[in-house]
Amino acid sequence: MNESYIKFADNKKIFLTSFEFHNIYGGLLAGTKHDLTEHLLAGYPESFPKGTYFKLDEECFVPNNGLSQEEWLAERKFRPYHYCLKVRDSFCECRLMVHWIDYAPPQDISLHDYIEKRTSGINFEDYAEVIDW
């Protein structure tokens, strides 16, 4: 398998142009991780441009650990890393950015397999932006 390509749910093999991840809470000097999580949640929906898929589900947050739903909502915080994958089709006609939040990449699988695990449920054609040259 050529590791420059990422497979999506619609069986598209799309060229990887960039991949990065960073610690969401690195440099947090004031407030709490919960406060920053809530601030980011308020801004994420509007901040991503067309051609972006942002996977936001229970897996983005630190697990509940026995709290009630109300207690968890009052305490919830993101897992520590924000990932951004940028891909384009081989003809440079469409591009897509995929964002998700998780722990550090697992050590027991390759980074390529970890990324494909995250893209396996996304249809590239449903979210990709057509590049208007």
Tab-separated table of C-alpha atoms in Angstrom:
chain	number	residue	atom	x	y	z
A	1	MET	CA	0.000	0.000	0.000
A	2	ASN	CA	1.293	3.415	-0.899
A	3	GLU	CA	1.218	5.376	2.353
A	4	SER	CA	0.734	8.651	0.461
A	5	TYR	CA	-2.890	7.675	-0.132
A	6	ILE	CA	-5.710	7.393	2.378
A	7	LYS	CA	-8.749	5.198	1.829
A	8	PHE	CA	-12.244	6.526	2.588
A	9	ALA	CA	-15.594	4.764	3.085
A	10	ASP	CA	-16.628	5.277	-0.547
A	11	ASN	CA	-13.468	3.352	-1.611
A	12	LYS	CA	-11.757	6.514	-2.796
A	13	LYS	CA	-7.981	6.457	-2.434
A	14	ILE	CA	-7.116	10.089	-1.848
A	15	PHE	CA	-3.681	11.733	-1.846
A	16	LEU	CA	-2.416	12.820	1.568
A	17	THR	CA	-1.189	16.419	1.420
A	18	SER	CA	-0.680	17.103	5.128
A	19	PHE	CA	-1.234	15.643	8.558
A	20	GLU	CA	-0.693	17.346	11.881
A	21	PHE	CA	-1.792	17.093	15.466
A	22	HIS	CA	-1.238	19.261	18.468
A	23	ASN	CA	-1.946	19.266	22.190
A	24	ILE	CA	-5.206	21.138	22.749
A	25	TYR	CA	-4.306	22.163	26.284
A	26	GLY	CA	-0.595	22.880	25.813
A	27	GLY	CA	0.137	26.339	27.179
A	28	LEU	CA	-3.152	26.600	29.099
A	29	LEU	CA	-2.352	29.147	31.798
A	30	ALA	CA	-5.783	30.257	32.965
A	31	GLY	CA	-9.144	28.562	33.317
A	32	THR	CA	-9.739	24.829	33.172
A	33	LYS	CA	-9.691	22.180	30.492
A	34	HIS	CA	-13.487	22.121	30.727
A	35	ASP	CA	-13.686	25.884	30.137
A	36	LEU	CA	-11.431	25.644	27.090
A	37	THR	CA	-13.409	22.670	25.760
A	38	GLU	CA	-16.661	24.625	26.013
A	39	HIS	CA	-15.062	27.669	24.350
A	40	LEU	CA	-13.785	25.539	21.465
A	41	LEU	CA	-17.146	23.805	21.066
A	42	ALA	CA	-18.840	27.195	20.750
A	43	GLY	CA	-16.457	28.242	17.974
A	44	TYR	CA	-15.797	25.046	16.008
A	45	PRO	CA	-18.992	24.890	13.947
A	46	GLU	CA	-18.433	28.347	12.459
A	47	SER	CA	-14.643	28.244	12.204
A	48	PHE	CA	-14.216	25.420	9.690
A	49	PRO	CA	-14.365	26.299	5.993
A	50	LYS	CA	-16.296	24.448	3.296
A	51	GLY	CA	-14.692	21.113	2.484
A	52	THR	CA	-14.179	20.211	6.141
A	53	TYR	CA	-15.392	17.166	8.028
A	54	PHE	CA	-15.254	17.499	11.806
A	55	LYS	CA	-15.965	14.289	13.685
A	56	LEU	CA	-17.465	15.257	17.021
A	57	ASP	CA	-18.842	12.404	19.090
A	58	GLU	CA	-18.463	10.824	22.521
A	59	GLU	CA	-15.013	9.511	21.536
A	60	CYS	CA	-13.673	13.084	21.424
A	61	PHE	CA	-14.143	13.507	25.165
A	62	VAL	CA	-12.473	11.999	28.207
A	63	PRO	CA	-14.721	9.090	29.287
A	64	ASN	CA	-17.578	9.600	31.717
A	65	ASN	CA	-15.970	7.643	34.620
A	66	GLY	CA	-19.283	6.927	36.364
A	67	LEU	CA	-20.614	10.504	36.418
A	68	SER	CA	-24.260	11.202	35.658
A	69	GLN	CA	-24.914	12.841	32.282
A	70	GLU	CA	-25.486	16.193	34.012
A	71	GLU	CA	-22.263	15.920	36.043
A	72	TRP	CA	-20.308	14.831	32.981
A	73	LEU	CA	-21.576	17.796	30.932
A	74	ALA	CA	-20.456	20.116	33.730
A	75	GLU	CA	-16.996	18.505	33.763
A	76	ARG	CA	-16.449	17.271	30.209
A	77	LYS	CA	-13.201	17.965	28.477
A	78	PHE	CA	-11.697	16.983	25.170
A	79	ARG	CA	-9.138	14.258	24.856
A	80	PRO	CA	-5.741	15.969	24.598
A	81	TYR	CA	-4.977	16.037	20.845
A	82	HIS	CA	-6.600	17.784	17.880
A	83	TYR	CA	-5.798	16.123	14.534
A	84	CYS	CA	-6.052	17.684	11.088
A	85	LEU	CA	-5.718	15.635	7.909
A	86	LYS	CA	-5.648	17.361	4.511
A	87	VAL	CA	-6.213	15.337	1.347
A	88	ARG	CA	-6.960	15.959	-2.318
A	89	ASP	CA	-7.969	13.773	-5.206
A	90	SER	CA	-5.305	12.845	-7.748
A	91	PHE	CA	-6.592	15.329	-10.347
A	92	CYS	CA	-6.542	18.284	-7.887
A	93	GLU	CA	-10.261	18.796	-8.436
A	94	CYS	CA	-11.430	18.189	-4.863
A	95	ARG	CA	-9.953	18.584	-1.399
A	96	LEU	CA	-11.037	17.758	2.113
A	97	MET	CA	-9.847	18.512	5.627
A	98	VAL	CA	-10.756	15.990	8.309
A	99	HIS	CA	-10.556	17.005	11.975
A	100	TRP	CA	-10.931	14.797	15.025
A	101	ILE	CA	-9.927	14.767	18.681
A	102	ASP	CA	-8.317	11.813	20.425
A	103	TYR	CA	-5.484	10.612	22.603
A	104	ALA	CA	-1.938	10.319	21.174
A	105	PRO	CA	-1.671	7.881	18.250
A	106	PRO	CA	-1.515	4.262	19.414
A	107	GLN	CA	1.870	2.558	19.316
A	108	ASP	CA	0.537	-0.844	18.245
A	109	ILE	CA	-0.531	0.193	14.706
A	110	SER	CA	1.082	2.339	12.037
A	111	LEU	CA	0.171	6.001	11.765
A	112	HIS	CA	-1.222	5.287	8.292
A	113	ASP	CA	-3.561	2.593	9.680
A	114	TYR	CA	-4.614	4.888	12.520
A	115	ILE	CA	-5.548	7.622	10.020
A	116	GLU	CA	-7.460	5.187	7.814
A	117	LYS	CA	-9.336	3.957	10.872
A	118	ARG	CA	-10.541	7.539	11.298
A	119	THR	CA	-11.486	8.011	7.628
A	120	SER	CA	-13.139	4.602	7.172
A	121	GLY	CA	-16.592	5.975	8.011
A	122	ILE	CA	-16.387	9.116	5.831
A	123	ASN	CA	-17.537	9.315	2.230
A	124	PHE	CA	-15.033	11.616	0.527
A	125	GLU	CA	-17.544	12.692	-2.143
A	126	ASP	CA	-20.073	13.820	0.488
A	127	TYR	CA	-17.779	16.390	2.128
A	128	ALA	CA	-15.023	17.312	-0.340
A	129	GLU	CA	-14.865	20.818	-1.710
A	130	VAL	CA	-14.574	21.213	-5.470
A	131	ILE	CA	-11.522	23.351	-6.243
A	132	ASP	CA	-12.496	26.241	-8.472
A	133	TRP	CA	-9.410	26.943	-10.528
